[in-house]
Tab-separated table of C-alpha atoms and ligand atoms in Angstrom:
chain	number	residue	atom	x	y	z
A	418	MET	CA	-16.689	-71.335	-26.521
A	419	GLN	CA	-20.184	-72.439	-25.390
A	420	HIS	CA	-21.215	-73.641	-28.801
A	421	VAL	CA	-18.125	-75.726	-29.042
A	422	THR	CA	-18.780	-77.135	-25.653
A	423	ASP	CA	-22.483	-77.933	-26.659
A	424	ASP	CA	-21.139	-79.457	-29.817
A	425	PHE	CA	-18.849	-82.043	-27.980
A	426	ALA	CA	-21.692	-82.661	-25.619
A	427	ASP	CA	-24.053	-83.319	-28.484
A	428	LYS	CA	-21.607	-85.745	-30.139
A	429	ILE	CA	-21.079	-87.706	-26.792
A	430	ARG	CA	-24.979	-87.879	-26.422
A	431	ALA	CA	-25.312	-89.170	-29.965
A	432	TYR	CA	-22.742	-91.963	-29.279
A	433	TYR	CA	-24.703	-93.141	-26.166
A	434	GLY	CA	-27.820	-92.925	-28.245
A	435	ASP	CA	-26.219	-95.466	-30.818
A	436	PRO	CA	-24.668	-97.676	-30.421
A	437	LEU	CA	-23.990	-97.635	-26.626
A	438	ASP	CA	-27.399	-97.535	-25.011
A	439	PRO	CA	-29.022	-100.221	-27.291
A	440	LEU	CA	-26.154	-102.656	-26.829
A	441	SER	CA	-26.148	-101.866	-23.164
A	442	GLN	CA	-29.862	-102.932	-23.026
A	443	GLN	CA	-29.279	-105.865	-25.151
A	444	PHE	CA	-26.598	-107.359	-22.814
A	445	MET	CA	-28.152	-105.867	-19.619
A	446	PHE	CA	-24.937	-104.133	-18.843
A	447	ARG	CA	-25.821	-100.883	-17.018
A	448	ARG	CA	-27.652	-97.668	-17.497
A	449	PRO	CA	-25.681	-95.048	-19.478
A	450	PRO	CA	-25.565	-91.448	-17.961
A	451	THR	CA	-28.872	-89.765	-18.088
A	452	ILE	CA	-29.403	-86.532	-20.325
A	453	GLY	CA	-29.349	-84.709	-17.037
A	454	GLU	CA	-25.906	-86.220	-16.065
A	455	LEU	CA	-24.603	-85.464	-19.540
A	456	ARG	CA	-25.901	-81.915	-19.493
A	457	ARG	CA	-24.829	-81.262	-15.954
A	458	PRO	CA	-22.629	-78.137	-15.248
A	459	PRO	CA	-18.911	-78.816	-14.405
A	460	GLN	CA	-18.690	-79.863	-10.688
A	461	VAL	CA	-16.059	-79.509	-8.126
A	462	LEU	CA	-16.215	-81.783	-5.037
A	463	LEU	CA	-14.605	-80.552	-1.798
A	464	LEU	CA	-13.735	-83.221	0.718
A	465	GLY	CA	-11.605	-83.118	3.991
A	466	ASN	CA	-11.490	-83.555	7.668
A	467	HIS	CA	-13.853	-81.543	9.780
A	468	SER	CA	-12.584	-78.008	10.263
A	469	SER	CA	-10.063	-78.248	7.483
A	470	GLY	CA	-11.328	-75.128	5.757
A	471	LYS	CA	-13.714	-76.454	3.046
A	472	SER	CA	-16.478	-74.166	3.805
A	473	THR	CA	-14.089	-71.209	4.457
A	474	PHE	CA	-12.493	-71.710	1.007
A	475	ILE	CA	-15.890	-71.793	-0.666
A	476	ASN	CA	-16.826	-68.602	0.986
A	477	TYR	CA	-13.563	-67.112	-0.096
A	478	LEU	CA	-14.145	-68.227	-3.747
A	479	LEU	CA	-17.629	-66.925	-3.798
A	480	GLY	CA	-16.829	-63.719	-1.976
A	481	SER	CA	-19.748	-64.029	0.447
A	482	GLU	CA	-20.737	-66.195	3.461
A	483	VAL	CA	-22.640	-68.962	1.748
A	484	GLN	CA	-21.603	-71.592	4.076
A	485	LYS	CA	-21.329	-71.697	7.844
A	486	THR	CA	-17.824	-72.160	9.199
A	487	GLY	CA	-16.648	-72.937	12.652
A	488	VAL	CA	-14.143	-75.101	14.571
A	489	ALA	CA	-16.544	-77.806	15.771
A	490	PRO	CA	-17.695	-80.153	12.995
A	491	THR	CA	-20.091	-77.737	11.252
A	492	ASP	CA	-21.417	-79.549	8.155
A	493	ASP	CA	-23.142	-82.893	8.112
A	494	SER	CA	-24.556	-82.417	4.698
A	495	PHE	CA	-23.563	-82.506	1.047
A	496	THR	CA	-24.357	-78.945	-0.012
A	497	ILE	CA	-24.639	-78.427	-3.742
A	498	ILE	CA	-23.911	-74.714	-4.401
A	499	THR	CA	-24.990	-73.704	-8.029
A	500	TRP	CA	-25.752	-70.639	-10.000
A	501	GLY	CA	-29.350	-69.086	-9.969
A	502	ALA	CA	-30.597	-65.794	-10.776
A	503	ASP	CA	-32.646	-65.881	-7.607
A	504	ARG	CA	-31.392	-66.823	-4.216
A	505	ALA	CA	-32.995	-70.202	-3.327
A	506	ASP	CA	-32.248	-73.044	-0.779
A	507	ARG	CA	-33.694	-76.493	-1.448
A	508	ASP	CA	-33.809	-79.814	0.587
A	509	GLY	CA	-32.622	-83.191	-0.432
A	510	PRO	CA	-36.076	-84.590	-1.506
A	511	ALA	CA	-36.775	-81.598	-3.681
A	512	VAL	CA	-33.346	-82.024	-5.201
A	513	VAL	CA	-33.298	-85.761	-6.072
A	514	SER	CA	-36.771	-85.735	-7.375
A	515	ASN	CA	-36.129	-82.984	-9.809
A	516	PRO	CA	-35.681	-84.610	-13.293
A	517	ASP	CA	-33.889	-81.452	-14.561
A	518	LEU	CA	-31.152	-81.821	-11.960
A	519	PRO	CA	-28.516	-84.485	-12.255
A	520	TYR	CA	-28.931	-85.929	-8.725
A	521	GLU	CA	-31.838	-88.453	-9.003
A	522	GLY	CA	-29.177	-91.369	-8.682
A	523	LEU	CA	-28.734	-90.346	-5.028
A	524	ARG	CA	-32.026	-91.623	-4.122
A	525	HIS	CA	-30.618	-95.225	-4.151
A	526	PHE	CA	-28.598	-94.364	-0.993
A	527	GLY	CA	-31.860	-94.007	0.963
A	528	ASP	CA	-33.741	-91.467	2.937
A	529	GLN	CA	-30.921	-90.753	5.415
A	530	LEU	CA	-28.575	-89.412	2.845
A	531	VAL	CA	-31.411	-87.609	0.975
A	532	SER	CA	-32.176	-85.726	4.133
A	533	HIS	CA	-28.403	-84.714	4.303
A	534	ILE	CA	-28.513	-83.073	0.942
A	535	ARG	CA	-29.051	-79.304	0.471
A	536	LEU	CA	-28.976	-77.103	-2.712
A	537	LYS	CA	-28.107	-73.449	-2.589
A	538	GLN	CA	-28.715	-71.164	-5.626
A	539	ARG	CA	-26.638	-67.948	-5.502
A	540	GLN	CA	-25.774	-65.412	-8.084
A	541	ALA	CA	-21.805	-65.385	-7.601
A	542	ASP	CA	-20.095	-65.231	-10.869
A	543	LEU	CA	-17.823	-68.407	-10.442
A	544	LEU	CA	-21.030	-70.391	-10.169
A	545	ARG	CA	-21.891	-69.582	-13.715
A	546	THR	CA	-19.299	-72.066	-14.965
A	547	VAL	CA	-18.867	-74.382	-11.960
A	548	THR	CA	-20.990	-76.048	-9.316
A	549	LEU	CA	-19.352	-76.414	-5.971
A	550	ILE	CA	-20.123	-79.368	-3.522
A	551	ASP	CA	-19.291	-79.009	0.083
A	552	SER	CA	-19.239	-82.244	2.101
A	553	PRO	CA	-19.682	-83.394	5.578
A	554	GLY	CA	-16.330	-83.120	7.454
A	555	MET	CA	-14.637	-86.411	7.708
A	556	ILE	CA	-13.965	-87.586	11.294
A	557	ASP	CA	-11.102	-89.512	12.818
A	558	GLU	CA	-13.057	-92.658	13.549
A	559	ALA	CA	-14.594	-94.382	10.635
A	560	LYS	CA	-18.113	-94.991	11.540
A	561	ALA	CA	-19.844	-98.036	10.410
A	562	GLU	CA	-22.769	-97.434	8.042
A	563	GLY	CA	-25.108	-97.065	11.003
A	564	GLY	CA	-23.022	-94.119	12.422
A	565	ARG	CA	-23.975	-91.829	9.666
A	566	GLY	CA	-26.990	-93.665	8.656
A	567	TYR	CA	-25.988	-94.182	5.144
A	568	ASP	CA	-23.097	-95.340	3.069
A	569	PHE	CA	-20.808	-92.397	3.304
A	570	PRO	CA	-17.921	-93.668	1.267
A	571	GLY	CA	-20.527	-94.772	-1.425
A	572	ALA	CA	-22.126	-91.259	-1.498
A	573	VAL	CA	-18.654	-89.666	-1.770
A	574	ARG	CA	-17.841	-92.043	-4.668
A	575	TRP	CA	-21.130	-91.130	-6.438
A	576	PHE	CA	-20.315	-87.446	-6.213
A	577	ALA	CA	-16.422	-88.099	-6.980
A	578	GLU	CA	-17.263	-89.929	-10.171
A	579	ARG	CA	-19.411	-87.278	-11.536
A	580	ALA	CA	-17.156	-84.297	-10.360
A	581	ASP	CA	-14.649	-82.895	-12.792
A	582	LEU	CA	-12.356	-81.964	-9.830
A	583	VAL	CA	-12.151	-83.473	-6.303
A	584	ILE	CA	-10.282	-81.289	-3.821
A	585	VAL	CA	-9.358	-82.926	-0.539
A	586	PHE	CA	-8.362	-80.590	2.398
A	587	PHE	CA	-5.987	-81.485	5.318
A	588	ASP	CA	-5.043	-79.159	8.008
A	589	PRO	CA	-2.095	-78.913	10.306
A	590	ASP	CA	-4.006	-80.521	13.302
A	591	LYS	CA	-4.985	-83.697	11.191
A	592	PRO	CA	-2.473	-84.297	8.530
A	593	GLY	CA	-3.006	-87.936	8.786
A	594	THR	CA	-5.143	-90.076	6.678
A	595	THR	CA	-6.960	-92.061	9.511
A	596	GLY	CA	-10.393	-93.236	10.164
A	597	GLU	CA	-13.007	-91.910	7.833
A	598	THR	CA	-10.337	-90.358	5.567
A	599	LEU	CA	-8.509	-93.570	5.042
A	600	GLN	CA	-11.786	-95.389	4.350
A	601	VAL	CA	-12.802	-92.814	1.732
A	602	PHE	CA	-9.414	-92.760	-0.021
A	603	LYS	CA	-9.603	-96.520	-0.151
A	604	GLU	CA	-13.174	-97.023	-1.149
A	605	ALA	CA	-14.252	-93.763	-2.862
A	606	LEU	CA	-11.289	-92.243	-4.513
A	607	SER	CA	-9.439	-95.128	-6.048
A	608	GLY	CA	-9.189	-94.687	-9.817
A	609	ILE	CA	-9.993	-91.049	-9.884
A	610	ASP	CA	-6.572	-89.752	-9.153
A	611	HIS	CA	-6.465	-87.909	-12.337
A	612	LYS	CA	-8.920	-85.295	-10.929
A	613	LEU	CA	-7.781	-85.334	-7.272
A	614	LEU	CA	-6.062	-82.364	-5.971
A	615	ILE	CA	-4.591	-82.552	-2.416
A	616	VAL	CA	-4.520	-79.408	-0.277
A	617	MET	CA	-2.633	-78.710	2.928
A	618	ASN	CA	-4.661	-75.772	4.306
A	619	LYS	CA	-4.149	-73.394	7.109
A	620	MET	CA	-0.448	-72.924	6.402
A	621	ASP	CA	-0.688	-69.525	8.340
A	622	GLN	CA	-1.030	-71.486	11.484
A	623	PHE	CA	2.463	-72.825	11.540
A	624	GLN	CA	4.721	-71.308	14.151
A	625	ASN	CA	7.762	-72.231	12.412
A	626	LEU	CA	9.416	-74.338	9.531
A	627	HIS	CA	9.982	-77.342	11.710
A	628	ASP	CA	6.275	-77.654	12.617
A	629	PHE	CA	5.461	-77.387	8.809
A	630	ALA	CA	8.074	-80.031	7.885
A	631	ARG	CA	6.727	-82.342	10.445
A	632	ALA	CA	3.038	-81.929	9.247
A	633	TYR	CA	3.941	-82.154	5.649
A	634	GLY	CA	5.995	-85.244	6.287
A	635	ALA	CA	3.239	-86.913	8.135
A	636	LEU	CA	0.742	-86.040	5.345
A	637	CYS	CA	2.959	-87.416	2.461
A	638	TRP	CA	3.620	-90.546	4.625
A	639	ASN	CA	0.031	-91.102	5.205
A	640	LEU	CA	-0.843	-90.306	1.507
A	641	GLY	CA	1.667	-92.901	0.531
A	642	LYS	CA	-0.169	-95.539	2.249
A	643	VAL	CA	-3.519	-95.005	0.693
A	644	THR	CA	-2.949	-93.808	-2.846
A	645	LEU	CA	-1.757	-96.448	-5.409
A	646	ARG	CA	0.438	-94.094	-7.316
A	647	LYS	CA	4.194	-94.518	-7.287
A	648	ASP	CA	4.710	-90.774	-7.265
A	649	LEU	CA	3.376	-88.471	-4.482
A	650	PRO	CA	0.619	-86.161	-5.881
A	651	LEU	CA	1.361	-82.355	-5.974
A	652	ILE	CA	0.254	-80.950	-2.666
A	653	TYR	CA	-1.028	-77.291	-2.558
A	654	ASN	CA	0.182	-75.759	0.577
A	655	THR	CA	-1.997	-72.657	1.187
A	656	PHE	CA	-4.428	-70.872	3.496
A	657	VAL	CA	-7.324	-68.730	3.145
A	658	PRO	CA	-6.765	-65.128	4.368
A	659	ILE	CA	-9.213	-64.395	7.222
A	660	ALA	CA	-9.494	-60.990	8.767
A	661	GLY	CA	-8.770	-60.986	12.462
A	662	LYS	CA	-6.477	-64.127	12.330
A	663	PRO	CA	-2.901	-63.830	13.517
A	664	ALA	CA	-0.326	-63.246	10.611
A	665	SER	CA	1.801	-66.088	9.428
A	666	LYS	CA	5.027	-66.703	10.905
A	667	LEU	CA	6.122	-68.308	7.588
A	668	PRO	CA	6.695	-66.214	4.359
A	669	VAL	CA	3.381	-66.447	2.581
A	670	ASP	CA	4.325	-65.737	-1.140
A	671	ASP	CA	4.413	-69.221	-1.995
A	672	PHE	CA	1.177	-70.285	-0.097
A	673	ASP	CA	-0.390	-67.318	-2.122
A	674	GLU	CA	0.765	-68.643	-5.413
A	675	ALA	CA	-0.478	-72.102	-4.386
A	676	ARG	CA	-3.900	-70.597	-3.786
A	677	ARG	CA	-3.898	-68.954	-7.039
A	678	GLY	CA	-2.856	-72.241	-8.792
A	679	LEU	CA	-5.835	-73.996	-6.805
A	680	VAL	CA	-8.185	-71.448	-8.137
A	681	GLU	CA	-6.960	-71.600	-11.664
A	682	GLU	CA	-7.564	-75.336	-11.575
A	683	LEU	CA	-11.039	-74.715	-10.344
A	684	ARG	CA	-11.688	-72.321	-13.279
A	685	SER	CA	-10.551	-74.914	-15.756
A	686	ALA	CA	-13.246	-77.154	-14.725
A	687	PRO	CA	-15.534	-76.557	-17.766
A	688	THR	CA	-12.947	-77.815	-20.266
A	689	ARG	CA	-11.961	-80.637	-17.797
A	690	ARG	CA	-15.688	-81.703	-17.925
A	691	LEU	CA	-15.553	-82.472	-21.615
A	692	ASP	CA	-12.337	-84.484	-21.103
A	693	ASN	CA	-14.067	-86.359	-18.191
A	694	LEU	CA	-17.121	-87.052	-20.239
A	695	ILE	CA	-14.849	-88.572	-22.941
A	696	THR	CA	-13.164	-90.507	-20.502
A	697	GLN	CA	-16.432	-91.777	-18.846
A	698	MET	CA	-17.660	-92.821	-22.356
A	699	GLN	CA	-14.389	-94.578	-23.165
A	700	THR	CA	-14.631	-96.454	-19.846
A	701	PHE	CA	-18.108	-97.297	-20.457
A	702	THR	CA	-17.501	-98.570	-23.989
A	703	GLU	CA	-14.601	-100.676	-22.965
A	704	ARG	CA	-16.372	-102.430	-20.040
A	705	LEU	CA	-19.434	-102.824	-22.257
A	706	ARG	CA	-17.399	-104.349	-25.008
A	707	LEU	CA	-15.760	-106.911	-22.738
A	708	HIS	CA	-19.140	-107.690	-21.063
A	709	ALA	CA	-20.833	-108.128	-24.337
A	710	PHE	CA	-18.024	-110.101	-26.077
A	711	VAL	CA	-17.827	-112.691	-23.209
A	712	ILE	CA	-21.703	-113.075	-22.774
A	713	ASP	CA	-21.968	-113.390	-26.764
A	714	GLY	CA	-19.161	-115.808	-26.797
A	715	ALA	CA	-20.623	-118.004	-24.088
A	716	ALA	CA	-24.034	-117.635	-25.566
A	717	ARG	CA	-22.798	-118.703	-29.007
A	718	LYS	CA	-21.076	-121.803	-27.528
A	719	PHE	CA	-24.488	-122.597	-25.638
A	720	ARG	CA	-26.377	-122.284	-28.866
A	721	ARG	CA	-23.934	-124.660	-30.755
A	722	ILE	CA	-24.209	-127.294	-27.922
A	723	ARG	CA	-28.052	-126.921	-28.015
A	724	THR	CA	-28.112	-127.225	-31.880
A	725	GLN	CA	-25.913	-130.382	-31.598
A	726	TRP	CA	-28.225	-132.143	-29.112
A	727	ARG	CA	-31.405	-131.137	-31.154
A	728	CYS	CA	-29.787	-132.329	-34.299
A	729	ALA	CA	-28.780	-135.578	-32.549
A	730	LEU	CA	-32.391	-136.114	-31.253
A	731	LEU	CA	-33.770	-135.379	-34.658
A	732	GLY	CA	-31.408	-137.795	-36.126
A	733	ILE	CA	-32.437	-140.464	-33.743
A	734	LEU	CA	-36.171	-139.832	-34.475
A	735	VAL	CA	-35.618	-140.062	-38.177
A	736	ALA	CA	-33.418	-143.097	-38.003
A	737	ALA	CA	-35.715	-144.871	-35.660
A	738	SER	CA	-38.958	-144.002	-37.696
A	739	ALA	CA	-37.052	-145.117	-41.009
A	740	ALA	CA	-36.005	-148.373	-39.448
A	741	SER	CA	-39.542	-148.954	-38.086
A	742	VAL	CA	-41.072	-148.321	-41.451
A	743	ALA	CA	-38.453	-150.244	-43.470
A	744	THR	CA	-38.713	-153.393	-41.040
A	745	GLY	CA	-42.459	-153.178	-41.099
A	746	MET	CA	-42.582	-152.795	-37.341
A	747	LEU	CA	-45.019	-149.722	-37.393
A	748	ILE	CA	-46.394	-151.088	-34.079
A	749	ALA	CA	-43.126	-150.126	-32.451
A	750	LEU	CA	-43.344	-146.417	-33.692
A	751	PRO	CA	-45.371	-145.105	-30.598
A	752	GLY	CA	-42.941	-146.647	-28.250
A	753	VAL	CA	-39.871	-145.145	-30.323
A	754	LEU	CA	-41.710	-141.715	-30.187
A	755	ALA	CA	-42.163	-142.140	-26.440
A	756	VAL	CA	-38.559	-142.884	-25.801
A	757	ILE	CA	-37.463	-139.694	-27.933
A	758	MET	CA	-39.807	-137.472	-25.984
A	759	ILE	CA	-38.268	-138.697	-22.784
A	760	LEU	CA	-34.900	-137.981	-24.250
A	761	THR	CA	-35.972	-134.712	-25.325
A	762	LEU	CA	-37.153	-133.842	-21.831
A	763	VAL	CA	-33.845	-135.008	-20.347
A	764	VAL	CA	-31.961	-132.868	-22.837
A	765	GLU	CA	-33.948	-129.643	-22.463
A	766	LEU	CA	-34.781	-129.891	-18.692
A	767	GLY	CA	-31.554	-131.559	-17.520
A	768	ILE	CA	-28.591	-131.427	-19.927
A	769	LEU	CA	-28.925	-128.057	-21.523
A	770	PRO	CA	-29.595	-126.053	-18.219
A	771	ARG	CA	-26.520	-127.726	-16.740
A	772	GLU	CA	-24.541	-126.796	-19.849
A	773	ARG	CA	-25.728	-123.103	-19.399
A	774	LYS	CA	-24.544	-123.178	-15.878
A	775	ARG	CA	-21.387	-124.651	-16.622
A	776	LEU	CA	-20.586	-122.006	-19.237
A	777	VAL	CA	-21.346	-119.143	-16.943
A	778	ALA	CA	-19.244	-120.779	-14.295
A	779	ARG	CA	-16.441	-120.808	-16.746
A	780	PHE	CA	-16.621	-117.180	-18.010
A	781	ASP	CA	-12.906	-116.849	-17.237
A	782	ASP	CA	-12.234	-119.681	-19.911
A	783	VAL	CA	-14.401	-117.743	-22.371
A	784	PHE	CA	-12.460	-114.510	-21.630
A	785	GLU	CA	-9.108	-116.235	-21.872
A	786	ARG	CA	-10.197	-117.728	-25.248
A	787	ILE	CA	-11.552	-114.614	-26.753
A	788	TYR	CA	-8.490	-112.547	-25.659
A	789	GLU	CA	-5.872	-115.296	-25.992
A	790	ARG	CA	-3.546	-113.463	-28.224
A	791	GLU	CA	-3.629	-109.991	-26.414
A	792	LEU	CA	-3.112	-111.841	-23.037
A	793	LEU	CA	0.364	-113.112	-24.314
A	794	MET	CA	1.480	-109.481	-24.707
A	795	ARG	CA	3.161	-108.316	-21.746
A	796	ASP	CA	1.870	-105.195	-19.922
A	797	ARG	CA	-1.409	-105.252	-21.854
A	798	ASP	CA	-2.444	-108.479	-20.203
A	799	MET	CA	-2.474	-106.700	-16.741
A	800	ASP	CA	-4.771	-104.037	-18.039
A	801	LEU	CA	-7.142	-106.539	-19.668
A	802	ARG	CA	-7.238	-108.607	-16.585
A	803	ALA	CA	-7.880	-105.785	-14.449
A	804	LEU	CA	-10.604	-104.752	-16.518
A	805	TRP	CA	-12.107	-108.213	-16.641
A	806	SER	CA	-11.922	-108.531	-12.832
A	807	GLN	CA	-14.373	-105.298	-12.721
A	808	VAL	CA	-16.483	-106.591	-15.358
A	809	HIS	CA	-16.997	-110.287	-14.736
A	810	PRO	CA	-19.086	-110.135	-11.490
A	811	HIS	CA	-22.006	-108.211	-13.187
A	812	ALA	CA	-21.561	-110.236	-16.420
A	813	ARG	CA	-21.879	-113.510	-14.512
A	814	GLU	CA	-24.739	-112.144	-12.508
A	815	VAL	CA	-26.989	-111.214	-15.407
A	816	ALA	CA	-25.994	-114.454	-17.395
A	817	GLN	CA	-27.065	-116.456	-14.300
A	818	LYS	CA	-30.366	-114.525	-13.781
A	819	CYS	CA	-31.354	-114.215	-17.308
A	820	GLY	CA	-29.969	-117.291	-18.885
A	821	LEU	CA	-27.420	-117.377	-21.766
A	822	GLN	CA	-30.345	-118.233	-24.233
A	823	SER	CA	-32.114	-114.892	-23.549
A	824	PHE	CA	-29.263	-112.784	-25.229
A	825	THR	CA	-29.799	-112.025	-28.810
A	826	ARG	CA	-26.678	-112.442	-30.994
A	827	LEU	CA	-24.064	-109.627	-31.144
A	828	SER	CA	-24.242	-108.670	-34.838
A	829	ARG	CA	-21.029	-108.152	-36.805
A	830	SER	CA	-21.854	-104.586	-37.462
A	831	ASP	CA	-22.186	-103.966	-33.728
A	832	ARG	CA	-18.796	-105.469	-33.121
A	833	ILE	CA	-17.406	-103.360	-35.715
A	834	LYS	CA	-18.913	-100.292	-34.149
A	835	LEU	CA	-17.829	-100.965	-30.740
A	836	ASN	CA	-14.227	-101.627	-31.871
A	837	GLU	CA	-14.174	-98.440	-34.010
A	838	LEU	CA	-15.478	-96.384	-31.361
A	839	ILE	CA	-12.624	-97.434	-28.889
A	840	GLU	CA	-9.958	-97.601	-31.468
A	841	GLU	CA	-10.512	-94.574	-33.614
A	842	GLU	CA	-13.555	-92.344	-32.729
A	843	ILE	CA	-12.951	-91.613	-29.086
A	844	PRO	CA	-9.352	-90.864	-29.446
A	845	GLN	CA	-10.273	-88.829	-32.480
A	846	LEU	CA	-12.914	-86.830	-30.323
A	847	ARG	CA	-10.276	-86.338	-27.564
A	848	SER	CA	-7.596	-84.949	-29.969
A	849	GLU	CA	-10.339	-82.737	-31.513
A	850	LEU	CA	-11.159	-81.394	-27.968
A	851	TYR	CA	-7.397	-80.776	-27.355
A	852	GLY	CA	-7.111	-79.181	-30.769
A	853	ARG	CA	-9.971	-76.741	-30.073
A	854	PHE	CA	-9.081	-75.764	-26.520
A	855	GLY	CA	-5.358	-76.311	-26.731
A	856	SER	CA	-4.010	-79.510	-24.884
A	857	ALA	CA	-2.771	-77.370	-21.976
A	858	GLU	CA	-6.037	-75.813	-21.316
A	859	ALA	CA	-8.009	-79.019	-21.819
A	860	ARG	CA	-5.820	-80.902	-19.465
A	861	GLY	CA	-5.314	-78.301	-16.950
A	862	PRO	CA	-2.168	-76.435	-16.054
A	863	SER	CA	-0.777	-78.271	-13.200
A	864	PRO	CA	2.118	-80.835	-13.455
A	865	GLN	CA	-0.081	-83.619	-12.311
A	866	PRO	CA	-1.122	-86.480	-14.485
A	867	ARG	CA	-4.284	-85.788	-16.395
A	868	VAL	CA	-7.257	-87.645	-17.657
A	869	ALA	CA	-5.984	-88.717	-21.041
A	870	GLU	CA	-2.594	-89.988	-19.568
A	871	VAL	CA	-3.886	-91.677	-16.593
A	872	ARG	CA	-6.746	-93.959	-15.820
A	873	VAL	CA	-4.551	-94.674	-12.872
A	874	ALA	CA	-5.516	-97.193	-10.233
A	875	PRO	CA	-5.541	-100.635	-11.495
A	876	ALA	CA	-9.249	-100.628	-10.528
A	877	ASP	CA	-9.980	-98.275	-13.263
A	878	ARG	CA	-7.438	-99.233	-15.817
A	879	ALA	CA	-9.616	-99.281	-18.866
A	880	ASP	CA	-7.338	-98.712	-21.630
A	881	VAL	CA	-7.780	-101.938	-23.066
A	882	LEU	CA	-6.969	-104.032	-25.973
A	883	VAL	CA	-9.071	-104.909	-28.886
A	884	PRO	CA	-9.896	-108.569	-29.366
A	885	ARG	CA	-9.008	-107.650	-33.069
A	886	ARG	CA	-8.691	-111.315	-34.193
A	887	ARG	CA	-12.190	-112.551	-33.184
A	888	ALA	CA	-13.811	-109.052	-33.125
A	889	VAL	CA	-15.189	-108.985	-36.537
B	2322	LIG	N1	-5.906	-69.782	10.328
B	2322	LIG	C1	-6.632	-70.277	9.436
B	2322	LIG	N2	-7.940	-70.641	9.946
B	2322	LIG	C2	-8.914	-71.091	8.829
B	2322	LIG	C3	-8.470	-71.400	7.612
B	2322	LIG	N3	-9.566	-71.933	6.839
B	2322	LIG	C4	-10.405	-72.068	7.683
B	2322	LIG	N4	-10.030	-71.640	9.077
B	2322	LIG	C5	-10.826	-71.670	10.204
B	2322	LIG	O1	-10.993	-73.038	10.516
B	2322	LIG	C6	-12.309	-73.405	11.081
B	2322	LIG	C7	-13.057	-74.396	10.394
B	2322	LIG	O2	-13.258	-73.996	8.966
B	2322	LIG	P1	-14.424	-74.432	8.194
B	2322	LIG	O3	-14.588	-73.745	6.831
B	2322	LIG	O4	-15.832	-74.399	8.833
B	2322	LIG	O5	-14.110	-75.970	7.908
B	2322	LIG	P2	-14.840	-77.226	7.269
B	2322	LIG	O6	-13.757	-78.076	6.628
B	2322	LIG	O7	-15.978	-76.660	6.347
B	2322	LIG	O8	-15.437	-77.970	8.515
B	2322	LIG	P3	-16.608	-79.057	8.535
B	2322	LIG	O9	-17.782	-78.287	7.959
B	2322	LIG	O10	-16.942	-79.235	9.974
B	2322	LIG	O11	-16.310	-80.189	7.797
B	2322	LIG	C8	-13.035	-71.940	11.019
B	2322	LIG	O12	-12.949	-71.353	12.277
B	2322	LIG	C9	-12.207	-71.102	10.103
B	2322	LIG	O13	-12.128	-69.799	10.519
B	2322	LIG	C10	-7.031	-70.955	7.152
B	2322	LIG	O14	-6.642	-70.988	5.995
B	2322	LIG	N5	-6.310	-70.443	8.051
B	2323	LIG	MG1	-17.942	-76.912	6.612
């Protein structure tokens, strides 16, 4: 099993090595995942209101008191709990500056976040295959950035994008998605529904069915407002058995079953990880292709315009010189040359920079032109436009800052490589993965939509078309 997993991870790494990383650099797209990120162990992120039972659930999974628990807000840190032969605890600065760990990217969020990161190495068996990340409990009132001192939704998104499973806990006291939870759902969890599990915890606290129905209804109602899905996600109604707590007044068999299902999902994280890595590469490639095609399209147009102007200037120079020689008015030649020099300066310093700016401002037109056929197809046009809306701010920014003339031409073979990767090789890699592990295992056992089927929220709809006609 391990060597198959390594085999897939190697293949994915090889695609980033060539062609994705060089093309990404050529078009200043974005940094591909680092080796550390690609090699990272499967990760599960636990989110939820404060006191919803995240840390208690972690302790239950690991069979020991790794995390502190309590009714008041207990955790204000992201705690990475990972396997280690020796028990060790590390602080944020040591975690984010260790190149062997995949957390260097967190440095961008500033010292305040870094000081709220911990890493705990423990010997629990489950940690051999999965790393758990406990998070600060979310509070009712969304605090502005100054409240926590760092961009909390941004940090959650960072962890969530790299997690293979994100579990969001609610409890009977706070089944609503208000304040910070609402903010996190909107800003940090959109587009990752395929790996999101919702848990209604502490079911043993309900006194009767009526209370349960009210809390469950409130949760569904609130989730409906923040998730962009048409259907409601599956909700795991469960609790963690705690010695000394009063027994549940409701029958617990179903709640126990849901807990087993949840643990099962957690154990499938290693195979999910490969699926997620493939999805991550697919999204990266599709965005890179759109980014590169549009910049290259505009750069080609610019080069054509520049060549036309330069040819025109050369033509004038040749014609004027020939006329001076033919008419014997050689004395006029320096004057002609001076005029052409002025014209050249006007073109190079005035007209061409203006053209460059105009082309960048009209990236939408370039996009429409390149994909004009695909945009006529119903359904597909929405996907393509959604993808473009995510790609174009960065494409425009790099084109403005670097200038269209600075991008080397996208070669025909690179176009073919990108198209083949998206159309053939990535789907092939995914079906190979399902073939090796069995689709049920690779995609997890629950009835929720999975990675391959859903790249859900419009913000992340990446299953895009190929600009076949102009692609090669
Ligand atoms: N009855 C019952 N109590 C629970 C359950 N899970 C957790 N608790 C209790 O709820 C309280 C809060 O649990 P924690 O695990 O600390 O919650 P948390 O989500 O980590 O809270 P923060 O760290 O503040 O975000 C503790 O007193 C736990 O004993 C449960 O399933 N049933
Ligand atoms: Mg906690």
